[in-house]
């Protein structure tokens, strides 16, 4: 998190949320900076004010009774994918299929407005980590460490995905591989909301055909060869 970016919150009990305040570096925060609000966002105690991004946290607490903690940040690689509108949904890491399944992108909404919460709403029920278009990432879980680890996992997965894109090659797991992992997920008792289907995660069978890049000269040589072959056949 750069500067005063990001915010975290925790469900204290059925009626109260403990949250980081607005405009503070999370590294310089002390316990008495924290703010307590109700589930509608009204301040109950604290000398500072809650973050303007609190409505997004409240939406998640309202829609997900299983969630007790939320982490919102702008980690640079995952946020890069959010800014590109590209979901992290490919079955390239067994651990990620096991843990988060895949990470979708919520369409853009102005921070701190209903536009943002409306954009997130369709995804909150089905995923535990969401890329927020042109903004950042939100992750959540049963406790604060789970929410935080999911943020770390999202950024880590974004970095690994970026490396495969730099190398120019991704080997996707097959639908059969994914099925075995999902069976293991149940066996290990791993909890994740992520649905499964052709889009989540994308497997070797459901992926778009491989893309390759050529230099202009390489393309010219291929075309010349094809023309030569065609001529010699006539
Ligand atoms: Zn933000």
XYZ file of C-alpha atoms and ligand atoms in Angstrom, residues 5-7 51 53 56 72-74 111 116 132 135-137, ligand 1:
16
model
C -4.028 3.792 0.570
C -6.184 0.863 1.594
C -8.302 -0.034 4.594
C -12.663 5.539 5.444
C -14.568 3.148 1.293
C -17.970 -1.389 0.255
C -8.774 -3.518 0.721
C -5.506 -2.474 -0.947
C -3.922 -1.432 -4.231
C -14.801 5.183 -4.960
C -18.877 1.171 -6.626
C -11.907 -3.596 -8.693
C -8.800 0.834 -8.605
C -7.492 -2.125 -6.563
C -8.360 -5.356 -4.803
Zn -9.029 1.922 -2.680
